[in-house]
CSV table of C-alpha atoms and ligand atoms in Angstrom, one decimal:
chain,number,residue,atom,x,y,z
A,1,MET,CA,24.3,-23.3,20.9
A,2,SER,CA,21.0,-21.9,21.9
A,3,VAL,CA,18.8,-18.9,21.1
A,4,VAL,CA,16.9,-16.7,23.6
A,5,THR,CA,14.1,-14.5,22.4
A,6,LEU,CA,11.7,-12.3,24.4
A,7,GLY,CA,8.5,-10.5,23.6
A,8,GLU,CA,4.7,-10.6,23.8
A,9,SER,CA,2.6,-13.6,22.6
A,10,LEU,CA,-1.1,-13.1,22.1
A,11,GLY,CA,-4.1,-15.3,22.0
A,12,LEU,CA,-5.6,-15.5,18.5
A,13,LEU,CA,-9.2,-15.8,17.4
A,14,VAL,CA,-9.6,-16.4,13.7
A,15,ALA,CA,-13.1,-16.1,12.0
A,16,SER,CA,-14.1,-19.6,10.9
A,17,ARG,CA,-15.8,-18.0,7.8
A,18,ILE,CA,-15.5,-15.2,5.4
A,19,GLY,CA,-17.8,-12.3,6.2
A,20,ARG,CA,-18.4,-9.5,8.6
A,21,LEU,CA,-17.0,-10.4,12.0
A,22,GLU,CA,-20.3,-9.6,13.8
A,23,LEU,CA,-22.0,-12.2,11.7
A,24,VAL,CA,-19.4,-15.0,11.9
A,25,PRO,CA,-20.8,-17.8,14.1
A,26,SER,CA,-17.5,-19.1,15.5
A,27,MET,CA,-13.8,-18.4,15.9
A,28,ASP,CA,-10.9,-20.8,15.8
A,29,LEU,CA,-8.5,-20.5,18.8
A,30,GLY,CA,-4.8,-20.2,18.6
A,31,PHE,CA,-1.9,-17.8,19.4
A,32,GLY,CA,0.8,-15.8,17.8
A,33,GLY,CA,3.6,-13.3,18.4
A,34,ALA,CA,6.6,-12.5,16.2
A,35,GLU,CA,9.2,-13.7,18.8
A,36,SER,CA,7.4,-16.9,19.7
A,37,ASN,CA,6.8,-17.6,16.0
A,38,VAL,CA,10.6,-17.4,15.5
A,39,ALA,CA,11.2,-19.6,18.6
A,40,ILE,CA,8.9,-22.3,17.2
A,41,GLY,CA,10.6,-22.0,13.8
A,42,LEU,CA,14.0,-22.6,15.5
A,43,ALA,CA,12.8,-25.5,17.6
A,44,ARG,CA,11.5,-27.2,14.5
A,45,LEU,CA,15.0,-26.8,13.0
A,46,GLY,CA,16.5,-28.5,16.0
A,47,VAL,CA,17.9,-25.4,17.7
A,48,PRO,CA,17.5,-25.2,21.5
A,49,VAL,CA,15.5,-22.0,22.1
A,50,THR,CA,14.0,-20.1,25.1
A,51,TRP,CA,11.1,-17.7,24.8
A,52,MET,CA,10.8,-15.2,27.6
A,53,GLY,CA,7.7,-13.3,28.3
A,54,ARG,CA,4.9,-12.4,30.7
A,55,LEU,CA,1.5,-14.1,30.4
A,56,GLY,CA,-1.8,-13.6,32.2
A,57,ASP,CA,-2.9,-16.1,34.8
A,58,ASP,CA,-5.7,-17.2,32.4
A,59,ALA,CA,-6.6,-19.8,29.8
A,60,MET,CA,-4.9,-17.9,27.0
A,61,GLY,CA,-1.7,-17.8,28.9
A,62,ARG,CA,-1.9,-21.5,29.7
A,63,LEU,CA,-2.6,-22.3,26.1
A,64,ILE,CA,0.4,-20.3,24.9
A,65,GLU,CA,2.8,-21.9,27.4
A,66,ARG,CA,1.4,-25.4,26.6
A,67,GLN,CA,1.8,-25.0,22.9
A,68,LEU,CA,5.3,-23.6,23.2
A,69,ARG,CA,6.3,-26.6,25.2
A,70,ALA,CA,4.6,-28.9,22.8
A,71,GLU,CA,6.7,-27.4,20.0
A,72,GLY,CA,9.9,-27.9,21.9
A,73,VAL,CA,10.4,-24.3,22.9
A,74,GLN,CA,11.6,-23.7,26.6
A,75,PRO,CA,9.3,-21.0,28.0
A,76,SER,CA,10.6,-18.7,30.7
A,77,VAL,CA,7.3,-17.2,31.9
A,78,THR,CA,6.3,-14.7,34.5
A,79,ARG,CA,2.6,-15.1,35.4
A,80,ASP,CA,0.9,-11.8,35.9
A,81,THR,CA,-2.1,-12.1,38.2
A,82,SER,CA,-3.4,-8.6,37.6
A,83,ALA,CA,-3.4,-8.3,33.8
A,84,PRO,CA,-4.7,-10.5,31.0
A,85,THR,CA,-2.9,-12.2,28.1
A,86,ALA,CA,-3.4,-10.0,25.1
A,87,LEU,CA,-5.8,-11.0,22.2
A,88,MET,CA,-5.9,-10.5,18.5
A,89,LEU,CA,-9.0,-11.1,16.3
A,90,LYS,CA,-8.5,-12.1,12.7
A,91,GLU,CA,-11.4,-11.2,10.5
A,92,ARG,CA,-11.7,-12.5,6.9
A,93,PRO,CA,-13.7,-9.8,5.1
A,94,ALA,CA,-13.2,-11.4,1.7
A,95,SER,CA,-11.5,-14.4,0.1
A,96,GLY,CA,-7.7,-14.1,0.6
A,97,ALA,CA,-8.0,-11.0,2.7
A,98,SER,CA,-7.7,-10.6,6.5
A,99,ALA,CA,-7.9,-7.8,9.0
A,100,ILE,CA,-6.5,-8.0,12.5
A,101,SER,CA,-7.8,-6.1,15.6
A,102,TYR,CA,-5.6,-6.1,18.7
A,103,TYR,CA,-6.7,-6.1,22.4
A,104,ARG,CA,-3.3,-5.6,24.0
A,105,ALA,CA,-3.2,-2.2,25.8
A,106,GLY,CA,-2.3,-2.9,29.5
A,107,SER,CA,-1.8,-6.6,28.8
A,108,ALA,CA,0.4,-8.9,30.8
A,109,GLY,CA,2.9,-9.2,28.0
A,110,SER,CA,3.3,-5.5,27.6
A,111,ARG,CA,4.2,-5.2,31.3
A,112,ILE,CA,7.4,-7.3,30.9
A,113,GLU,CA,10.2,-5.7,32.8
A,114,PRO,CA,13.9,-6.5,33.4
A,115,ALA,CA,13.2,-8.5,36.6
A,116,ASP,CA,11.2,-11.0,34.4
A,117,LEU,CA,14.3,-12.0,32.5
A,118,ASP,CA,16.3,-15.1,33.2
A,119,LEU,CA,19.7,-13.4,32.5
A,120,ASP,CA,21.6,-16.7,33.1
A,121,ARG,CA,19.9,-18.1,30.0
A,122,VAL,CA,20.8,-14.9,28.0
A,123,ARG,CA,24.4,-15.3,29.1
A,124,ALA,CA,24.4,-18.9,28.0
A,125,ALA,CA,22.9,-18.2,24.6
A,126,ARG,CA,24.7,-18.0,21.3
A,127,VAL,CA,22.0,-15.6,19.9
A,128,LEU,CA,19.6,-13.1,21.5
A,129,HIS,CA,16.8,-12.3,19.1
A,130,LEU,CA,14.6,-9.2,19.6
A,131,THR,CA,12.0,-7.2,17.7
A,132,GLY,CA,10.8,-3.6,17.5
A,133,ILE,CA,7.4,-4.8,18.7
A,134,THR,CA,8.8,-5.2,22.2
A,135,ALA,CA,10.2,-1.7,22.1
A,136,ALA,CA,6.8,-0.4,21.1
A,137,VAL,CA,4.6,-2.0,23.8
A,138,SER,CA,5.8,-0.2,26.9
A,139,GLU,CA,8.6,1.7,28.7
A,140,SER,CA,9.3,-1.3,31.0
A,141,ALA,CA,9.5,-3.6,27.9
A,142,ARG,CA,12.2,-1.2,26.5
A,143,ARG,CA,14.1,-1.5,29.7
A,144,ALA,CA,13.9,-5.3,29.5
A,145,LEU,CA,15.3,-5.1,25.9
A,146,ASP,CA,18.1,-2.9,27.2
A,147,ALA,CA,19.0,-5.3,30.0
A,148,ALA,CA,18.9,-8.3,27.6
A,149,VAL,CA,21.1,-6.6,25.0
A,150,GLU,CA,23.6,-5.5,27.7
A,151,THR,CA,23.8,-9.0,29.1
A,152,ALA,CA,24.2,-10.6,25.6
A,153,HIS,CA,27.0,-8.1,24.7
A,154,GLN,CA,28.9,-8.9,27.9
A,155,ALA,CA,28.6,-12.6,27.2
A,156,GLY,CA,29.6,-12.2,23.6
A,157,ALA,CA,26.3,-13.4,22.1
A,158,VAL,CA,25.1,-12.3,18.7
A,159,VAL,CA,22.3,-9.7,19.1
A,160,SER,CA,19.7,-10.2,16.3
A,161,PHE,CA,17.1,-7.4,15.8
A,162,ASP,CA,14.1,-7.6,13.5
A,163,VAL,CA,12.6,-4.2,13.1
A,164,ASN,CA,9.0,-5.4,12.7
A,165,HIS,CA,7.4,-1.9,12.7
A,166,ARG,CA,3.8,-1.9,14.0
A,167,SER,CA,2.2,1.4,13.0
A,168,ARG,CA,-0.8,0.7,15.3
A,169,LEU,CA,1.5,0.7,18.4
A,170,TRP,CA,3.5,3.8,17.7
A,171,SER,CA,4.2,6.5,15.1
A,172,ALA,CA,7.2,6.3,12.8
A,173,GLU,CA,8.5,9.6,14.4
A,174,GLU,CA,8.5,7.9,17.8
A,175,ALA,CA,9.8,4.5,16.6
A,176,VAL,CA,12.6,5.4,14.2
A,177,PRO,CA,15.1,6.8,16.8
A,178,VAL,CA,14.5,3.7,18.9
A,179,TYR,CA,15.0,1.3,16.0
A,180,ARG,CA,18.2,3.2,15.0
A,181,ALA,CA,19.6,2.8,18.5
A,182,LEU,CA,18.7,-0.9,18.6
A,183,ALA,CA,20.2,-1.4,15.1
A,184,ALA,CA,23.4,0.3,16.3
A,185,ARG,CA,23.6,-2.2,19.2
A,186,ALA,CA,22.8,-5.3,17.2
A,187,ASP,CA,25.2,-7.5,15.3
A,188,LEU,CA,22.4,-8.7,12.9
A,189,VAL,CA,19.5,-6.6,11.6
A,190,PHE,CA,16.5,-7.9,9.7
A,191,ALA,CA,14.2,-5.3,8.1
A,192,GLY,CA,11.4,-5.4,5.5
A,193,GLU,CA,11.8,-3.1,2.6
A,194,ASP,CA,9.4,-0.5,3.9
A,195,GLU,CA,11.0,-0.7,7.4
A,196,ALA,CA,14.5,-0.3,5.8
A,197,GLU,CA,13.2,2.8,4.0
A,198,LEU,CA,11.9,4.2,7.3
A,199,LEU,CA,15.3,3.7,8.9
A,200,THR,CA,17.5,4.9,6.1
A,201,GLY,CA,15.4,7.1,3.8
A,202,GLU,CA,16.9,4.9,0.9
A,203,HIS,CA,14.6,3.4,-1.7
A,204,GLU,CA,16.8,0.6,-3.2
A,205,PRO,CA,17.3,-2.5,-1.1
A,206,ALA,CA,21.0,-2.7,-1.7
A,207,ALA,CA,21.4,1.0,-0.6
A,208,GLN,CA,19.1,0.3,2.4
A,209,ALA,CA,21.2,-2.6,3.5
A,210,ALA,CA,24.4,-0.6,3.2
A,211,ALA,CA,22.9,2.3,5.1
A,212,ILE,CA,21.8,-0.1,8.0
A,213,ALA,CA,25.3,-1.7,8.0
A,214,ALA,CA,26.8,1.8,8.4
A,215,MET,CA,24.8,2.0,11.7
A,216,GLY,CA,27.0,-0.8,13.2
A,217,PRO,CA,25.7,-4.3,12.6
A,218,THR,CA,28.0,-6.7,10.7
A,219,GLN,CA,25.1,-8.6,9.1
A,220,VAL,CA,22.0,-7.0,7.5
A,221,VAL,CA,19.1,-8.7,5.7
A,222,VAL,CA,16.4,-6.8,3.8
A,223,LYS,CA,13.3,-9.0,3.4
A,224,ARG,CA,11.5,-8.3,0.2
A,225,GLY,CA,8.4,-10.6,0.3
A,226,GLU,CA,7.8,-12.2,-3.0
A,227,HIS,CA,10.9,-10.5,-4.4
A,228,GLY,CA,13.2,-12.4,-2.1
A,229,ALA,CA,15.8,-10.9,0.1
A,230,ILE,CA,19.2,-9.3,0.1
A,231,GLY,CA,21.9,-9.9,2.6
A,232,PHE,CA,25.2,-8.2,3.6
A,233,ALA,CA,27.8,-10.0,5.8
A,234,GLU,CA,31.4,-10.9,5.8
A,235,GLY,CA,32.1,-8.2,3.1
A,236,GLU,CA,29.8,-10.1,0.8
A,237,ARG,CA,26.5,-9.1,-0.8
A,238,VAL,CA,24.1,-11.9,-1.7
A,239,GLU,CA,20.6,-11.7,-3.3
A,240,VAL,CA,18.2,-14.5,-3.1
A,241,PRO,CA,15.0,-14.6,-5.1
A,242,ALA,CA,11.8,-15.9,-3.5
A,243,PHE,CA,10.8,-19.4,-4.3
A,244,ALA,CA,7.7,-19.6,-6.5
A,245,VAL,CA,4.9,-21.0,-4.3
A,246,GLN,CA,1.1,-20.7,-4.2
A,247,ALA,CA,1.0,-18.3,-1.3
A,248,LEU,CA,-2.1,-18.9,0.9
A,249,ASP,CA,-1.2,-16.9,4.0
A,250,THR,CA,1.9,-14.7,4.0
A,251,VAL,CA,1.7,-13.8,7.7
A,252,GLY,CA,4.6,-15.4,9.5
A,253,ALA,CA,6.8,-15.7,6.4
A,254,GLY,CA,9.2,-13.1,7.9
A,255,ASP,CA,9.4,-15.0,11.2
A,256,ALA,CA,10.0,-18.4,9.5
A,257,PHE,CA,12.7,-16.7,7.4
A,258,VAL,CA,14.4,-15.3,10.5
A,259,ALA,CA,14.3,-18.8,12.1
A,260,GLY,CA,15.9,-20.3,9.0
A,261,TYR,CA,18.6,-17.7,8.9
A,262,LEU,CA,19.5,-18.0,12.6
A,263,ALA,CA,19.5,-21.8,12.5
A,264,GLU,CA,22.1,-21.7,9.6
A,265,LEU,CA,24.1,-19.0,11.3
A,266,ILE,CA,24.4,-21.2,14.4
A,267,ALA,CA,25.3,-24.2,12.2
A,268,GLY,CA,28.2,-22.1,10.8
A,269,ALA,CA,26.8,-21.9,7.3
A,270,PRO,CA,28.0,-19.1,4.9
A,271,LEU,CA,25.7,-16.2,3.9
A,272,PRO,CA,24.3,-17.7,0.7
A,273,GLU,CA,23.3,-20.9,2.5
A,274,ARG,CA,21.8,-18.9,5.4
A,275,LEU,CA,19.7,-16.9,2.9
A,276,ARG,CA,18.7,-19.9,0.9
A,277,THR,CA,17.4,-21.8,3.9
A,278,ALA,CA,15.7,-18.6,5.2
A,279,ALA,CA,14.0,-18.1,1.8
A,280,ALA,CA,12.8,-21.7,1.7
A,281,CYS,CA,11.4,-21.3,5.3
A,282,GLY,CA,9.6,-18.1,4.3
A,283,ALA,CA,8.1,-19.6,1.2
A,284,ILE,CA,7.0,-22.8,2.9
A,285,ALA,CA,5.4,-20.8,5.7
A,286,CYS,CA,3.2,-19.1,3.0
A,287,THR,CA,1.8,-22.3,1.8
A,288,ALA,CA,-0.5,-23.0,4.7
A,289,PRO,CA,-2.6,-20.9,7.0
A,290,GLY,CA,-1.4,-19.9,10.5
A,291,ASP,CA,1.3,-17.5,11.8
A,292,TRP,CA,3.7,-20.3,12.8
A,293,GLU,CA,1.9,-23.6,12.1
A,294,ALA,CA,3.5,-24.0,8.6
A,295,ALA,CA,7.1,-23.3,9.7
A,296,PRO,CA,9.1,-26.2,8.3
A,297,ASP,CA,11.5,-28.8,9.9
A,298,ARG,CA,14.7,-29.9,8.2
A,299,GLY,CA,13.0,-32.7,6.3
A,300,ALA,CA,10.4,-30.4,4.8
A,301,ILE,CA,13.2,-27.9,3.7
A,302,ALA,CA,15.2,-30.7,2.1
A,303,ARG,CA,12.2,-31.9,0.1
A,304,PHE,CA,11.3,-28.4,-0.9
A,305,LEU,CA,14.9,-27.5,-2.0
A,306,ASP,CA,15.0,-30.6,-4.3
A,307,ALA,CA,13.1,-28.3,-6.6
A,308,GLY,CA,16.2,-26.2,-7.4
A,309,ASP,CA,18.8,-23.7,-6.2
A,310,PRO,CA,17.5,-20.1,-6.2
A,311,VAL,CA,20.7,-18.3,-5.1
A,312,GLN,CA,22.0,-15.7,-7.5
A,313,ARG,CA,25.2,-13.7,-6.7
B,1,LIG,P1,5.7,-10.9,8.0
B,1,LIG,O1,5.9,-9.8,9.0
B,1,LIG,O2,4.3,-10.7,7.3
B,1,LIG,O3,5.9,-12.2,8.6
B,1,LIG,P2,8.0,-9.8,6.6
B,1,LIG,O4,7.6,-8.5,6.0
B,1,LIG,O5,8.8,-9.7,7.8
B,1,LIG,O6,6.7,-10.7,6.8
B,1,LIG,P3,8.5,-10.9,4.0
B,1,LIG,O7,9.5,-10.1,3.3
B,1,LIG,O8,7.1,-10.7,3.7
B,1,LIG,O9,8.8,-10.6,5.6
B,1,LIG,O10,8.9,-12.4,3.9
B,1,LIG,C1,10.1,-12.9,4.3
B,1,LIG,C2,10.6,-13.8,3.3
B,1,LIG,O11,9.7,-14.9,3.1
B,1,LIG,C3,10.9,-13.2,1.9
B,1,LIG,O12,12.2,-12.6,1.9
B,1,LIG,C4,10.8,-14.4,1.0
B,1,LIG,O13,12.0,-15.1,0.9
B,1,LIG,C5,9.7,-15.3,1.7
B,1,LIG,N1,8.4,-14.9,1.1
B,1,LIG,C6,7.5,-14.0,1.6
B,1,LIG,N2,6.4,-13.9,0.8
B,1,LIG,C7,6.6,-14.9,-0.2
B,1,LIG,C8,5.8,-15.4,-1.3
B,1,LIG,N3,4.6,-14.8,-1.6
B,1,LIG,N4,6.3,-16.4,-2.0
B,1,LIG,C9,7.5,-16.9,-1.7
B,1,LIG,N5,8.3,-16.5,-0.7
B,1,LIG,C10,7.9,-15.5,0.1
């Protein structure tokens, strides 16, 4: 009962101090990437998971592969000897604020192509999880997405798609038709409220979810940050409020949320439970810095949920 995800992971340099980046004396080293964040979240919840991607033949690439293995994710990596692993720099201009710069054009990860995929692993998976970021990075990456979706469909796997719009990678005009096509081929779609509005033109989360469901997926989840989430599946609509936490760093909340939802889906849990665990994972992920470092394991969720049941129907 495994999950396969594919995408680009990037080296991450975070300013060790608040202030202008050019005056910061040192940077902390790490990595991130929506799909590998989800993979780590799933591994922590005990789900066997493969992350597929292309990494440079460089220190950042080795760091990413090492860390994924250390977290229990099975990496399926193509080493690109002629392009580097992408980088992102996180600057902290003021307390509680951050600004990210990307150095990813022409990167190894963006050169992923269908031949890089281990399609046997896709065939064996229960869920294939994808994001719109992969569709944005290159034409060959879009072909890799197509090949993975096609294979998953033939094998009867659940295709999960998180829109994850990145306006720095492409315009809404370019992106929306691609997102709509991917949503139509997916069984499960996750979208933030803004992304759902982009896809549907609707303003209300319930109307957004219904409009996305009308495109084809049987499950739709609209993520609403500190307002919680709304889900549609099995003819049921469920709203879940966010848990009240002292949010320190909300980056990665959406990926932790997706991991929680997918773990419960694989465990056969009904929609309210899927959303409740997802919301707990999202909230816990906000309570410590890092894109994936704060993603919880089952024990952390159980302790957190002892505080009360947030599901409202
Ligand atoms: P990102 O791309 O930044 O990781 P996202 O836009 O995909 O995030 P969000 O809607 O921000 O996703 O967050 C996902 C879920 O995490 C929310 O539906 C909510 O349950 C939980 N969450 C997010 N922010 C908070 C918060 N400040 N307090 C509590 N829970 C939160």
